[in-house]
CSV table of C-alpha atoms in Angstrom, one decimal:
chain,number,residue,atom,x,y,z
V,265,MET,CA,-0.1,0.0,0.2
V,266,ASN,CA,1.2,3.5,-1.0
V,267,TYR,CA,0.9,5.3,2.5
V,268,LYS,CA,2.0,8.5,1.0
V,269,ASN,CA,-0.7,8.7,-1.6
V,270,LEU,CA,-3.2,7.3,1.0
V,271,ILE,CA,-2.3,10.4,3.3
V,272,THR,CA,-2.4,12.8,0.2
V,273,ARG,CA,-6.0,11.5,-0.7
V,274,THR,CA,-7.2,11.6,3.1
V,275,LEU,CA,-5.9,15.3,3.6
V,276,SER,CA,-7.2,16.7,0.2
V,277,GLY,CA,-10.4,14.7,0.5
V,278,ALA,CA,-10.9,16.4,4.1
V,279,GLY,CA,-10.2,19.8,2.8
V,280,PHE,CA,-12.6,19.2,0.1
V,281,VAL,CA,-15.4,18.2,2.5
V,282,ALA,CA,-14.4,21.2,4.7
V,283,VAL,CA,-15.0,23.6,1.9
V,284,MET,CA,-18.3,21.8,1.0
V,285,LEU,CA,-19.6,22.1,4.5
V,286,ALA,CA,-18.6,25.9,4.7
V,287,GLY,CA,-20.5,26.4,1.5
V,288,LEU,CA,-23.5,24.5,2.8
V,289,LEU,CA,-23.9,25.5,6.4
V,290,LEU,CA,-22.4,29.0,7.0
V,291,ASP,CA,-23.8,31.6,4.7
V,292,LYS,CA,-25.5,32.1,1.3
V,293,TYR,CA,-23.0,34.2,-0.2
V,294,ILE,CA,-20.2,31.5,0.6
V,295,PHE,CA,-22.6,29.0,-0.9
V,296,ALA,CA,-22.6,31.0,-4.1
V,297,VAL,CA,-19.0,31.5,-4.4
V,298,VAL,CA,-18.4,28.0,-3.6
V,299,MET,CA,-20.9,26.6,-6.1
V,300,LEU,CA,-19.9,29.0,-8.8
V,301,PHE,CA,-16.2,28.2,-8.3
V,302,ILE,CA,-17.0,24.5,-8.5
V,303,MET,CA,-19.1,25.2,-11.7
V,304,ILE,CA,-16.5,27.2,-13.5
V,305,VAL,CA,-13.8,24.7,-12.7
V,306,MET,CA,-15.7,21.8,-13.9
V,307,MET,CA,-16.6,23.6,-17.2
V,308,HIS,CA,-12.9,24.6,-17.6
V,309,GLU,CA,-11.9,20.9,-17.3
V,310,PHE,CA,-14.8,19.7,-19.5
V,311,PHE,CA,-13.6,22.2,-22.3
V,312,LYS,CA,-9.9,21.1,-21.8
V,313,MET,CA,-10.9,17.7,-22.1
V,314,THR,CA,-13.1,17.9,-25.3
V,315,MET,CA,-11.5,21.0,-26.8
V,316,GLY,CA,-7.9,21.3,-25.9
V,317,ASP,CA,-6.7,24.8,-26.2
V,318,GLU,CA,-9.0,25.8,-29.0
V,319,TYR,CA,-11.8,28.5,-29.1
V,320,ARG,CA,-10.6,30.0,-25.9
V,321,PHE,CA,-12.8,33.0,-26.1
V,322,SER,CA,-15.9,31.0,-27.1
V,323,ARG,CA,-15.1,28.9,-24.0
V,324,ALA,CA,-15.2,31.9,-21.7
V,325,LEU,CA,-18.3,33.2,-23.2
V,326,ALA,CA,-19.9,29.7,-22.2
V,327,ILE,CA,-18.7,30.0,-18.9
V,328,PHE,CA,-19.8,33.4,-18.4
V,329,ALA,CA,-23.3,32.0,-19.8
V,330,GLY,CA,-23.3,29.3,-17.3
V,331,ALA,CA,-22.3,31.6,-14.3
V,332,THR,CA,-25.0,34.1,-15.3
V,333,LEU,CA,-27.8,31.4,-15.1
V,334,PHE,CA,-26.4,30.4,-11.6
V,335,ALA,CA,-26.3,34.0,-10.4
V,336,LEU,CA,-29.7,35.2,-11.8
V,337,THR,CA,-31.4,32.0,-10.1
V,338,PHE,CA,-29.4,32.5,-6.8
V,339,LEU,CA,-30.9,36.2,-6.7
V,340,TYR,CA,-34.3,34.9,-7.2
V,341,LYS,CA,-34.2,32.0,-5.0
V,342,GLY,CA,-32.4,33.9,-2.2
V,343,HIS,CA,-34.9,36.9,-2.4
V,344,ILE,CA,-31.9,39.1,-2.9
V,345,TRP,CA,-32.8,42.7,-3.8
V,346,ASN,CA,-36.5,41.3,-4.4
V,347,PHE,CA,-35.1,40.0,-7.5
V,348,PRO,CA,-38.1,39.0,-9.6
V,349,GLY,CA,-38.2,35.3,-11.0
V,350,ARG,CA,-39.2,36.5,-14.6
V,351,LEU,CA,-35.9,38.2,-15.0
V,352,VAL,CA,-34.0,34.7,-14.7
V,353,ILE,CA,-35.0,34.5,-18.1
V,354,LEU,CA,-32.2,37.0,-19.0
V,355,ALA,CA,-29.6,34.2,-18.7
V,356,MET,CA,-30.6,33.2,-22.3
V,357,ILE,CA,-29.1,36.2,-23.5
V,358,PRO,CA,-25.4,35.2,-22.9
V,359,ILE,CA,-26.3,31.6,-24.4
V,360,PHE,CA,-27.3,33.4,-27.4
V,361,ILE,CA,-24.2,35.3,-27.7
V,362,VAL,CA,-22.2,32.2,-27.6
V,363,MET,CA,-24.4,31.1,-30.5
V,364,VAL,CA,-23.8,34.4,-32.6
V,365,ASN,CA,-20.1,34.3,-31.7
V,366,SER,CA,-19.7,31.2,-33.8
V,367,LEU,CA,-20.3,32.9,-36.7
V,368,TYR,CA,-17.5,35.2,-36.3
V,369,VAL,CA,-15.0,32.5,-35.8
V,370,LYS,CA,-12.6,32.6,-38.8
V,371,ASP,CA,-11.2,29.1,-38.4
V,372,LYS,CA,-14.2,26.6,-38.7
V,373,THR,CA,-11.8,23.4,-39.3
V,374,ASP,CA,-13.0,22.0,-36.0
V,375,PHE,CA,-16.2,23.6,-36.0
V,376,GLY,CA,-18.2,20.5,-34.3
V,377,LYS,CA,-16.3,21.2,-31.2
V,378,PHE,CA,-18.6,24.1,-30.6
V,379,ALA,CA,-21.4,21.6,-29.7
V,380,ASN,CA,-19.3,21.1,-26.3
V,381,LEU,CA,-20.1,24.6,-25.4
V,382,TYR,CA,-23.6,24.1,-25.3
V,383,THR,CA,-23.3,20.6,-24.0
V,384,ALA,CA,-21.4,21.9,-20.9
V,385,ILE,CA,-24.2,24.5,-20.1
V,386,LEU,CA,-26.8,21.7,-19.9
V,387,TYR,CA,-24.5,19.1,-18.3
V,388,LEU,CA,-22.7,21.2,-15.9
V,389,ALA,CA,-24.4,24.5,-15.5
V,390,VAL,CA,-28.0,23.8,-15.4
V,391,PRO,CA,-27.6,20.9,-12.5
V,392,MET,CA,-25.3,23.3,-10.4
V,393,THR,CA,-27.8,25.9,-10.9
V,394,LEU,CA,-30.7,23.7,-9.5
V,395,MET,CA,-28.9,23.6,-6.2
V,396,ASN,CA,-30.2,26.9,-5.6
V,397,PHE,CA,-33.8,25.2,-5.2
V,398,VAL,CA,-32.5,23.0,-2.8
V,399,ALA,CA,-30.5,25.3,-0.6
V,400,PHE,CA,-33.4,28.0,-0.3
V,401,THR,CA,-36.8,27.8,1.2
V,402,ALA,CA,-39.9,29.0,-0.5
V,403,GLY,CA,-39.7,32.3,1.6
V,404,GLY,CA,-36.0,32.6,0.6
V,405,LYS,CA,-34.4,31.6,3.6
V,406,PHE,CA,-31.0,30.0,3.1
V,407,SER,CA,-30.7,26.5,4.6
V,408,GLY,CA,-28.3,24.1,3.3
V,409,HIS,CA,-29.2,21.0,5.5
V,410,LEU,CA,-31.2,19.4,2.7
V,411,LEU,CA,-28.7,19.8,0.2
V,412,LEU,CA,-26.2,18.5,2.7
V,413,CYS,CA,-28.4,15.5,3.0
V,414,PHE,CA,-28.3,15.1,-1.0
V,415,PHE,CA,-24.4,15.0,-0.8
V,416,ILE,CA,-24.3,12.6,2.1
V,417,ILE,CA,-26.4,10.1,0.2
V,418,ILE,CA,-24.4,10.6,-2.8
V,419,TRP,CA,-21.1,10.3,-0.9
V,420,ALA,CA,-22.3,7.3,1.0
V,421,SER,CA,-23.3,5.6,-2.4
V,422,ASP,CA,-19.8,6.3,-3.8
V,423,VAL,CA,-18.3,4.7,-0.6
V,424,GLY,CA,-20.5,1.6,-0.6
V,425,ALA,CA,-20.1,1.1,-4.3
V,426,TYR,CA,-16.2,1.4,-3.7
V,427,LEU,CA,-16.1,-0.9,-0.6
V,428,PHE,CA,-18.0,-3.6,-2.0
V,429,GLY,CA,-16.7,-3.4,-5.2
V,430,MET,CA,-13.1,-3.5,-4.1
V,431,THR,CA,-13.5,-6.3,-1.7
V,432,LEU,CA,-16.1,-8.7,-3.6
V,433,GLY,CA,-17.0,-7.3,-6.9
V,434,GLN,CA,-13.4,-7.7,-8.7
V,435,LYS,CA,-13.5,-11.3,-7.7
V,436,PHE,CA,-17.0,-12.7,-7.8
V,437,GLY,CA,-19.1,-9.7,-9.4
V,438,LYS,CA,-20.4,-9.4,-12.7
V,439,LYS,CA,-19.3,-6.1,-14.4
V,440,LEU,CA,-21.7,-3.3,-14.6
V,441,PHE,CA,-20.3,-1.4,-17.7
V,442,PRO,CA,-17.1,-3.2,-18.7
V,443,GLU,CA,-16.8,-1.2,-22.0
V,444,ILE,CA,-16.9,2.1,-20.2
V,445,SER,CA,-15.8,1.5,-16.7
V,446,PRO,CA,-13.9,-1.9,-16.1
V,447,LYS,CA,-13.9,-1.8,-12.3
V,448,LYS,CA,-17.4,-1.1,-11.8
V,449,SER,CA,-19.3,-4.3,-10.9
V,450,TRP,CA,-23.1,-5.0,-9.9
V,451,ILE,CA,-21.8,-6.1,-6.4
V,452,GLY,CA,-20.5,-2.5,-5.9
V,453,PHE,CA,-23.8,-1.1,-7.3
V,454,TRP,CA,-26.0,-2.9,-4.7
V,455,GLY,CA,-23.2,-2.1,-2.0
V,456,GLY,CA,-23.8,1.7,-2.8
V,457,PHE,CA,-27.6,1.2,-3.2
V,458,VAL,CA,-27.9,-0.4,0.5
V,459,MET,CA,-25.6,2.0,1.7
V,460,SER,CA,-27.4,5.0,0.5
V,461,VAL,CA,-30.9,3.7,1.9
V,462,LEU,CA,-29.2,3.1,5.2
V,463,VAL,CA,-27.8,6.6,5.3
V,464,ALA,CA,-31.0,8.3,4.3
V,465,THR,CA,-32.8,6.5,7.0
V,466,ALA,CA,-30.1,7.5,9.4
V,467,LEU,CA,-30.4,11.1,8.2
V,468,TYR,CA,-34.3,11.0,9.0
V,469,TYR,CA,-34.2,9.9,12.4
V,470,LEU,CA,-31.4,12.3,13.1
V,471,GLY,CA,-33.9,15.0,12.0
V,472,LEU,CA,-31.7,16.6,9.2
V,473,PHE,CA,-34.3,16.2,6.6
V,474,PRO,CA,-37.2,18.6,6.8
V,475,GLN,CA,-39.9,17.7,9.2
V,476,SER,CA,-42.6,17.3,6.3
V,477,TYR,CA,-40.6,14.4,4.9
V,478,SER,CA,-41.6,10.8,5.8
V,479,LEU,CA,-39.1,8.0,6.0
V,480,MET,CA,-40.6,6.5,2.8
V,481,ASN,CA,-39.8,10.0,1.0
V,482,CYS,CA,-36.4,9.8,2.3
V,483,ILE,CA,-35.9,6.0,1.2
V,484,VAL,CA,-37.2,6.5,-2.3
V,485,LEU,CA,-35.3,9.8,-2.7
V,486,ALA,CA,-32.1,7.7,-1.9
V,487,VAL,CA,-33.1,5.2,-4.3
V,488,PHE,CA,-33.4,7.5,-7.1
V,489,MET,CA,-30.4,9.6,-6.4
V,490,ASN,CA,-28.3,6.3,-6.1
V,491,ILE,CA,-29.6,5.0,-9.5
V,492,SER,CA,-29.1,8.2,-11.1
V,493,GLY,CA,-25.7,9.0,-9.5
V,494,VAL,CA,-24.3,5.7,-10.9
V,495,TYR,CA,-25.4,6.9,-14.3
V,496,GLY,CA,-24.0,10.3,-13.9
V,497,ASP,CA,-20.7,8.4,-12.8
V,498,LEU,CA,-20.7,6.2,-16.0
V,499,VAL,CA,-21.6,9.3,-18.4
V,500,GLU,CA,-18.4,11.2,-17.2
V,501,SER,CA,-16.5,7.9,-17.5
V,502,GLN,CA,-17.4,7.5,-21.2
V,503,TRP,CA,-16.4,11.1,-21.8
V,504,LYS,CA,-12.9,10.3,-20.3
V,505,ARG,CA,-12.7,7.1,-22.2
V,506,HIS,CA,-13.4,8.7,-25.4
V,507,TYR,CA,-10.5,11.1,-24.9
V,508,ALA,CA,-8.3,8.6,-23.2
V,509,LEU,CA,-8.0,10.4,-20.0
V,510,LYS,CA,-7.7,8.9,-16.4
V,511,ASP,CA,-9.0,12.1,-14.5
V,512,SER,CA,-10.8,15.3,-15.8
V,513,GLY,CA,-8.2,17.3,-13.9
V,514,ASN,CA,-5.7,17.4,-11.0
V,515,LEU,CA,-7.2,20.1,-8.9
V,516,ILE,CA,-7.7,17.6,-6.0
V,517,PRO,CA,-4.4,15.7,-5.3
V,518,GLY,CA,-5.2,12.1,-5.2
V,519,HIS,CA,-8.7,12.4,-6.4
V,520,GLY,CA,-8.5,13.9,-9.7
V,521,GLY,CA,-10.5,17.0,-11.1
V,522,MET,CA,-13.5,18.7,-9.8
V,523,LEU,CA,-15.5,17.0,-12.5
V,524,ASP,CA,-14.3,13.6,-11.1
V,525,ARG,CA,-15.8,14.6,-7.7
V,526,PHE,CA,-19.2,16.0,-8.8
V,527,ASP,CA,-19.9,13.4,-11.8
V,528,SER,CA,-22.5,11.7,-9.6
V,529,ALA,CA,-24.2,14.7,-8.3
V,530,LEU,CA,-24.7,16.2,-11.7
V,531,PHE,CA,-27.4,13.5,-12.2
V,532,ALA,CA,-28.3,12.7,-8.7
V,533,VAL,CA,-29.2,16.3,-7.4
V,534,PRO,CA,-31.4,17.1,-10.5
V,535,VAL,CA,-33.3,13.7,-10.1
V,536,GLY,CA,-33.8,14.6,-6.4
V,537,VAL,CA,-35.1,18.0,-7.2
V,538,ILE,CA,-37.4,16.6,-9.7
V,539,TYR,CA,-38.7,13.8,-7.4
V,540,LEU,CA,-39.3,16.5,-4.4
V,541,MET,CA,-41.1,18.9,-7.0
V,542,VAL,CA,-43.4,16.4,-8.3
V,543,HIS,CA,-44.4,15.6,-4.8
V,544,ASN,CA,-44.7,19.1,-4.0
V,545,ILE,CA,-42.5,18.7,-0.9
V,546,LEU,CA,-39.3,20.2,-1.6
V,547,TRP,CA,-39.9,22.8,0.8
């Protein structure tokens, strides 16, 4: 065992969790800064992976468009300056600018790569923006406890899948998606599934979920988030495999890039929001 690497992973992981807790529990503006930073870094990593060093100005415009969508939604959900919800539609303007800008790019040799600009907005900026709906109550009060429950369920699923996959899945388990992620197994999937449900149950009894949530709501939420989180992980793995990359970046020592840490959340959080909104119990 490489103890130096283990120590590096542990320390960087602890630092990552500390930053996340600060963003979720301290203040709405810290929340906004942390989430915006994460989104911008992920978009940069995605563009670096899919576009290399090409079209830098267009990439910057796309990141600005994503940041605008998050910021306007934050102002609306946080009831900041009494910002009206109808003005969130203004986030479409920078997206249109990204499209119009493509007309003025002289070198269109790799014009197909421009599709990655729009993909990043949908794949990365929209899920990060939806976190505003979880972090603020209907009255505009900031409360990161529900979003913290989301992340704890996601992390528990990842830990359960890793532990069961490494101890049993590599020897006895059938592979989940061998052509995309050879190490993932069905035993690992079920380990993550069980762990997420158990953790959601514990969070319910600890009182971290809103009081209006039933135990069944919490368990079903964990089930949906676990399944969607696995797909989020596999989708990012497919991108990396296509571009022959092990990690999306190296920002977090021993863990890879920011996109590697949030791949599951990019699917799990929107699915969690959809489930709670359909049942009209988000807040």
